[in-house]
CSV table of C-alpha atoms in Angstrom, one decimal:
chain,number,residue,atom,x,y,z
A,253,UNK,CA,147.2,32.0,3.0
A,254,UNK,CA,146.2,29.9,-0.1
A,255,UNK,CA,144.1,32.1,-2.5
A,256,UNK,CA,141.3,29.5,-2.7
A,257,UNK,CA,141.2,29.0,1.0
A,258,UNK,CA,141.0,32.8,1.5
A,259,UNK,CA,138.2,32.9,-1.0
A,260,UNK,CA,136.3,30.1,0.7
A,261,UNK,CA,136.6,31.9,4.1
A,262,UNK,CA,135.2,35.0,2.4
A,263,UNK,CA,132.3,33.0,1.2
A,264,UNK,CA,131.6,31.6,4.7
A,265,UNK,CA,130.1,35.0,5.6
A,266,UNK,CA,126.4,35.6,5.4
A,267,UNK,CA,125.3,37.1,2.1
A,268,UNK,CA,124.5,40.5,3.6
A,269,UNK,CA,128.0,40.8,5.1
A,270,UNK,CA,130.0,39.0,2.4
A,271,UNK,CA,132.6,41.4,1.0
A,272,UNK,CA,131.9,41.2,-2.7
A,273,UNK,CA,134.8,43.5,-3.8
A,274,UNK,CA,137.4,41.6,-1.7
A,275,UNK,CA,136.1,38.2,-3.0
A,276,UNK,CA,136.3,39.4,-6.6
A,277,UNK,CA,139.9,40.6,-6.0
A,278,UNK,CA,140.8,37.3,-4.5
A,279,UNK,CA,139.8,35.7,-7.8
A,280,UNK,CA,142.2,38.1,-9.6
A,281,UNK,CA,145.0,36.6,-7.5
A,282,UNK,CA,144.7,33.5,-9.7
A,283,UNK,CA,146.1,35.7,-12.6
A,284,UNK,CA,148.1,38.2,-10.5
A,285,UNK,CA,149.7,36.4,-7.5
A,286,UNK,CA,151.4,39.6,-6.2
A,287,UNK,CA,148.2,41.7,-6.3
A,288,UNK,CA,147.9,44.2,-3.5
A,289,UNK,CA,144.2,43.7,-2.7
A,290,UNK,CA,144.1,46.4,0.0
A,291,UNK,CA,145.2,49.1,-2.4
A,292,UNK,CA,142.2,48.2,-4.7
A,293,UNK,CA,139.8,48.2,-1.7
A,294,UNK,CA,141.1,51.7,-0.9
A,295,UNK,CA,140.5,52.7,-4.5
A,296,UNK,CA,136.8,51.7,-4.1
A,297,UNK,CA,136.8,53.7,-0.9
A,298,UNK,CA,138.1,56.8,-2.7
A,299,UNK,CA,135.5,56.5,-5.4
A,300,UNK,CA,132.8,56.4,-2.8
A,301,UNK,CA,134.3,59.5,-1.1
A,302,UNK,CA,134.1,61.3,-4.4
A,303,UNK,CA,130.5,60.4,-4.9
A,304,UNK,CA,129.6,61.2,-1.2
A,305,UNK,CA,130.9,64.7,-1.6
A,306,UNK,CA,128.0,65.3,-3.9
A,307,UNK,CA,125.4,64.3,-1.4
A,308,UNK,CA,123.6,66.3,1.3
A,309,UNK,CA,121.3,65.2,4.2
A,310,UNK,CA,118.3,65.8,1.9
A,311,UNK,CA,119.6,63.8,-1.1
A,312,UNK,CA,117.1,61.1,-2.2
A,313,UNK,CA,118.1,57.6,-3.2
A,314,UNK,CA,117.6,58.5,-6.8
A,315,UNK,CA,119.7,61.6,-6.5
A,316,UNK,CA,122.4,59.5,-4.9
A,317,UNK,CA,122.3,57.2,-7.9
A,318,UNK,CA,122.8,60.2,-10.1
A,319,UNK,CA,125.8,61.2,-8.0
A,320,UNK,CA,127.2,57.7,-8.3
A,321,UNK,CA,126.7,57.7,-12.1
A,322,UNK,CA,128.4,61.1,-12.4
A,323,UNK,CA,131.4,60.0,-10.4
A,324,UNK,CA,131.9,56.6,-12.1
A,325,UNK,CA,130.9,57.3,-15.7
A,326,UNK,CA,131.2,61.1,-16.3
A,327,UNK,CA,134.3,61.9,-14.2
A,328,UNK,CA,136.1,58.6,-14.0
A,329,UNK,CA,135.2,57.3,-17.4
A,330,UNK,CA,134.2,53.7,-16.6
A,331,UNK,CA,132.7,52.1,-19.6
A,332,UNK,CA,131.7,48.8,-21.2
A,333,UNK,CA,134.4,47.3,-23.4
A,334,UNK,CA,132.5,46.9,-26.6
A,335,UNK,CA,135.6,46.5,-28.8
A,336,UNK,CA,137.1,43.5,-27.0
A,337,UNK,CA,134.3,42.0,-24.9
A,338,UNK,CA,135.9,38.7,-24.3
A,339,UNK,CA,139.3,40.0,-23.1
A,340,UNK,CA,139.8,38.1,-19.8
A,341,UNK,CA,140.9,41.4,-18.2
A,342,UNK,CA,137.3,42.5,-18.4
A,343,UNK,CA,136.4,39.9,-15.8
A,344,UNK,CA,139.2,40.7,-13.3
A,345,UNK,CA,138.2,43.5,-10.9
A,346,UNK,CA,141.8,44.9,-10.6
A,347,UNK,CA,142.0,45.3,-14.3
A,348,UNK,CA,138.6,46.9,-14.5
A,349,UNK,CA,139.6,49.4,-11.8
A,350,UNK,CA,142.9,50.1,-13.6
A,351,UNK,CA,141.6,50.3,-17.2
A,352,UNK,CA,138.1,51.5,-16.4
A,353,UNK,CA,136.8,49.0,-18.9
A,354,UNK,CA,134.7,46.0,-18.1
A,355,UNK,CA,131.7,43.8,-18.9
A,356,UNK,CA,128.3,44.1,-17.3
A,357,UNK,CA,129.0,41.9,-14.3
A,358,UNK,CA,132.4,43.5,-13.3
A,359,UNK,CA,131.1,47.0,-13.9
A,360,UNK,CA,128.1,46.0,-11.7
A,361,UNK,CA,130.5,44.8,-9.0
A,362,UNK,CA,132.2,48.2,-9.0
A,363,UNK,CA,128.7,49.9,-8.9
A,364,UNK,CA,127.5,47.7,-6.1
A,365,UNK,CA,130.6,48.2,-4.0
A,366,UNK,CA,130.8,51.9,-4.4
A,367,UNK,CA,127.0,52.2,-3.9
A,368,UNK,CA,127.2,50.1,-0.7
A,369,UNK,CA,129.7,52.6,0.7
A,370,UNK,CA,127.2,55.3,0.1
A,371,UNK,CA,124.5,53.4,2.0
A,372,UNK,CA,122.5,52.6,-1.2
A,373,UNK,CA,120.6,49.2,-0.9
A,374,UNK,CA,121.6,48.1,-4.3
A,375,UNK,CA,121.5,44.5,-5.5
A,376,UNK,CA,122.6,42.6,-8.6
A,377,UNK,CA,120.2,41.0,-11.1
A,378,UNK,CA,121.2,38.0,-13.1
A,379,UNK,CA,119.3,39.2,-16.2
A,380,UNK,CA,119.7,36.8,-19.1
A,381,UNK,CA,122.8,37.8,-21.2
A,382,UNK,CA,123.4,41.1,-19.4
A,383,UNK,CA,123.9,41.6,-15.7
A,384,UNK,CA,122.1,44.6,-14.2
A,385,UNK,CA,121.6,46.4,-10.8
A,386,UNK,CA,118.5,47.2,-8.9
A,387,UNK,CA,117.6,49.9,-6.4
A,388,UNK,CA,114.4,49.2,-4.5
A,389,UNK,CA,111.9,52.0,-4.3
A,390,UNK,CA,108.5,52.4,-2.5
A,391,UNK,CA,106.8,52.5,-5.9
A,392,UNK,CA,108.6,50.4,-8.5
A,393,UNK,CA,112.3,49.4,-8.4
A,394,UNK,CA,114.9,51.3,-10.4
A,395,UNK,CA,116.7,48.9,-12.8
A,396,UNK,CA,120.1,50.3,-13.8
A,397,UNK,CA,122.7,49.2,-16.4
A,398,UNK,CA,126.3,50.0,-15.4
A,399,UNK,CA,127.6,48.7,-18.7
A,400,UNK,CA,125.8,51.7,-20.3
A,401,UNK,CA,126.7,54.4,-17.8
A,402,UNK,CA,124.1,53.5,-15.2
A,403,UNK,CA,121.3,54.0,-17.6
A,404,UNK,CA,117.8,53.6,-16.0
A,405,UNK,CA,115.9,50.9,-17.8
A,406,UNK,CA,112.1,51.0,-18.2
A,407,UNK,CA,110.0,47.8,-18.3
A,408,UNK,CA,109.5,48.3,-22.1
A,409,UNK,CA,113.2,48.3,-22.7
A,410,UNK,CA,113.7,45.2,-20.5
A,411,UNK,CA,110.9,43.4,-22.3
A,412,UNK,CA,112.4,44.4,-25.7
A,413,UNK,CA,115.8,43.0,-24.6
A,414,UNK,CA,114.2,39.7,-23.6
A,415,UNK,CA,112.4,39.6,-27.0
A,416,UNK,CA,115.7,40.0,-28.8
A,417,UNK,CA,117.3,37.3,-26.7
A,418,UNK,CA,114.6,34.7,-26.9
A,419,UNK,CA,113.0,35.8,-30.2
A,420,UNK,CA,109.7,36.2,-28.4
A,421,UNK,CA,108.2,38.8,-26.0
A,422,UNK,CA,108.2,37.9,-22.4
A,423,UNK,CA,105.2,38.4,-20.2
A,424,UNK,CA,105.2,40.8,-17.2
A,425,UNK,CA,105.2,37.9,-14.7
A,426,UNK,CA,108.2,36.3,-16.3
A,427,UNK,CA,110.0,39.6,-16.4
A,428,UNK,CA,109.5,40.1,-12.7
A,429,UNK,CA,110.9,36.7,-12.0
A,430,UNK,CA,114.0,37.6,-14.0
A,431,UNK,CA,114.5,40.8,-11.9
A,432,UNK,CA,114.9,38.9,-8.6
A,433,UNK,CA,118.0,39.8,-6.5
A,434,UNK,CA,121.1,37.8,-7.2
A,435,UNK,CA,123.0,36.7,-4.2
A,436,UNK,CA,126.7,37.6,-3.9
A,437,UNK,CA,127.8,33.9,-4.3
A,438,UNK,CA,125.7,33.8,-7.5
A,439,UNK,CA,127.4,37.0,-8.7
A,440,UNK,CA,130.9,35.6,-8.1
A,441,UNK,CA,130.0,32.3,-9.8
A,442,UNK,CA,128.7,34.1,-12.8
A,443,UNK,CA,131.9,36.1,-13.0
A,444,UNK,CA,134.0,32.9,-12.7
A,445,UNK,CA,131.9,31.2,-15.4
A,446,UNK,CA,132.9,34.0,-17.8
A,447,UNK,CA,136.6,33.3,-17.1
A,448,UNK,CA,136.1,29.6,-17.4
A,449,UNK,CA,134.4,30.0,-20.8
A,450,UNK,CA,136.9,32.5,-22.1
A,451,UNK,CA,139.9,30.3,-21.4
A,452,UNK,CA,138.0,27.2,-22.7
A,453,UNK,CA,137.5,29.1,-26.0
A,454,UNK,CA,141.2,30.0,-26.0
A,455,UNK,CA,142.0,26.3,-25.6
A,456,UNK,CA,143.7,26.9,-22.2
A,457,UNK,CA,142.1,23.9,-20.5
A,458,UNK,CA,144.2,24.0,-17.3
A,459,UNK,CA,143.1,27.7,-16.7
A,460,UNK,CA,139.5,26.9,-17.5
A,461,UNK,CA,139.7,24.0,-15.0
A,462,UNK,CA,141.2,26.2,-12.3
A,463,UNK,CA,138.3,28.7,-12.6
A,464,UNK,CA,135.8,25.8,-12.6
A,465,UNK,CA,137.2,24.8,-9.3
A,466,UNK,CA,136.7,28.3,-8.0
A,467,UNK,CA,133.1,28.2,-9.1
A,468,UNK,CA,132.5,25.1,-7.1
A,469,UNK,CA,133.7,26.8,-4.0
A,470,UNK,CA,130.9,29.4,-4.5
A,471,UNK,CA,128.3,26.9,-5.7
A,472,UNK,CA,129.4,23.4,-4.6
A,473,UNK,CA,126.2,21.6,-5.7
A,474,UNK,CA,126.0,23.2,-9.1
A,475,UNK,CA,125.4,20.1,-11.3
A,476,UNK,CA,126.3,21.8,-14.6
A,477,UNK,CA,129.6,23.0,-13.2
A,478,UNK,CA,130.4,19.5,-11.8
A,479,UNK,CA,129.7,18.1,-15.3
A,480,UNK,CA,131.8,20.7,-16.9
A,481,UNK,CA,134.7,20.0,-14.6
A,482,UNK,CA,134.4,16.3,-15.5
A,483,UNK,CA,134.5,17.1,-19.2
A,484,UNK,CA,137.6,19.2,-18.6
A,485,UNK,CA,139.3,16.6,-16.5
A,486,UNK,CA,138.6,14.0,-19.2
A,487,UNK,CA,140.2,16.1,-21.8
A,488,UNK,CA,143.2,16.5,-19.5
A,489,UNK,CA,143.5,12.7,-19.1
A,490,UNK,CA,142.4,12.7,-15.5
A,491,UNK,CA,140.0,9.7,-16.0
A,492,UNK,CA,139.3,8.9,-12.3
A,493,UNK,CA,138.5,12.4,-11.3
A,494,UNK,CA,136.4,12.9,-14.4
A,495,UNK,CA,134.4,9.7,-13.7
A,496,UNK,CA,133.8,10.9,-10.1
A,497,UNK,CA,132.4,14.2,-11.3
A,498,UNK,CA,130.2,12.4,-13.9
A,499,UNK,CA,128.7,10.1,-11.2
A,500,UNK,CA,128.0,13.1,-9.0
A,501,UNK,CA,126.4,15.0,-11.8
A,502,UNK,CA,124.1,12.1,-12.6
A,503,UNK,CA,123.1,11.9,-8.9
A,504,UNK,CA,122.4,15.6,-8.7
A,505,UNK,CA,120.6,15.8,-12.1
A,506,UNK,CA,119.1,12.4,-12.8
A,507,UNK,CA,116.7,13.8,-15.4
A,508,UNK,CA,119.2,16.0,-17.2
A,509,UNK,CA,118.8,16.2,-21.0
A,510,UNK,CA,122.3,15.0,-21.5
A,511,UNK,CA,122.2,12.2,-19.0
A,512,UNK,CA,122.6,9.5,-21.7
A,513,UNK,CA,125.7,11.2,-23.1
A,514,UNK,CA,127.3,11.5,-19.6
A,515,UNK,CA,126.5,7.9,-18.9
A,516,UNK,CA,128.2,6.9,-22.1
A,517,UNK,CA,131.3,9.0,-21.1
A,518,UNK,CA,131.2,7.4,-17.7
A,519,UNK,CA,131.0,3.9,-19.2
A,520,UNK,CA,134.0,4.6,-21.3
A,521,UNK,CA,136.1,5.9,-18.4
A,522,UNK,CA,135.2,3.3,-15.7
A,523,UNK,CA,137.1,0.5,-17.4
A,524,UNK,CA,140.2,2.7,-17.3
A,525,UNK,CA,140.1,2.8,-13.5
A,526,UNK,CA,143.3,1.2,-12.2
A,527,UNK,CA,142.9,-2.2,-10.4
A,528,UNK,CA,144.2,-2.7,-6.9
A,529,UNK,CA,146.8,-5.5,-6.2
């Protein structure tokens, strides 16, 4: 089966049953066509078995998190790749499982998938600049950072991170809004956007375009990604396809800050459309 078709079929499942690990491994097929996905799914199963061996019938959710952290970070040595953060391998789940190095979102995918097998109701958080994981509790949720060994983050630490990112302290209400659950399609789209950006920075426009197409399978009405695909297509001399994306972008985001720039690009491309005889 075509990789993108298999990915699309995976995305057709409701969010609560969507297989995040399998979908992330399907993305990796774009780079590794002969990848044995089932073998990596089994590796996630074995990691969960290792963590489960530490649990008892009386283990609390927080103790289960500690068992998960011990298995993944203390025993297995999963860690954030701080020396080569933008290596594309950090965004490919098979490479993360092989090398035990990743970035916040891929380490969070490992964390979510192993935690799910343990029965933990974990969810992802699209926190600005650094993906996190959340475990709901009766009194206050636990916010965890898989990039830093599953570290538990207090509200003061989260507020400090926001202050560093935006050069201003965020209010409690804004912070709570930023800690909302991220759906699995959103997680996959964020992972794909990393790959799109990495290959764009490397000057590999065809690869960047390919991952942009994957993004639009997960979020088909994402105006920004439709615009970005148009820009890539224009640079690759695909004028008609670029113009089509620009028109759709302007329809989806008529008040966008860059609408005049995109209209200008569209005005340049439309005269290039071949006439019919």
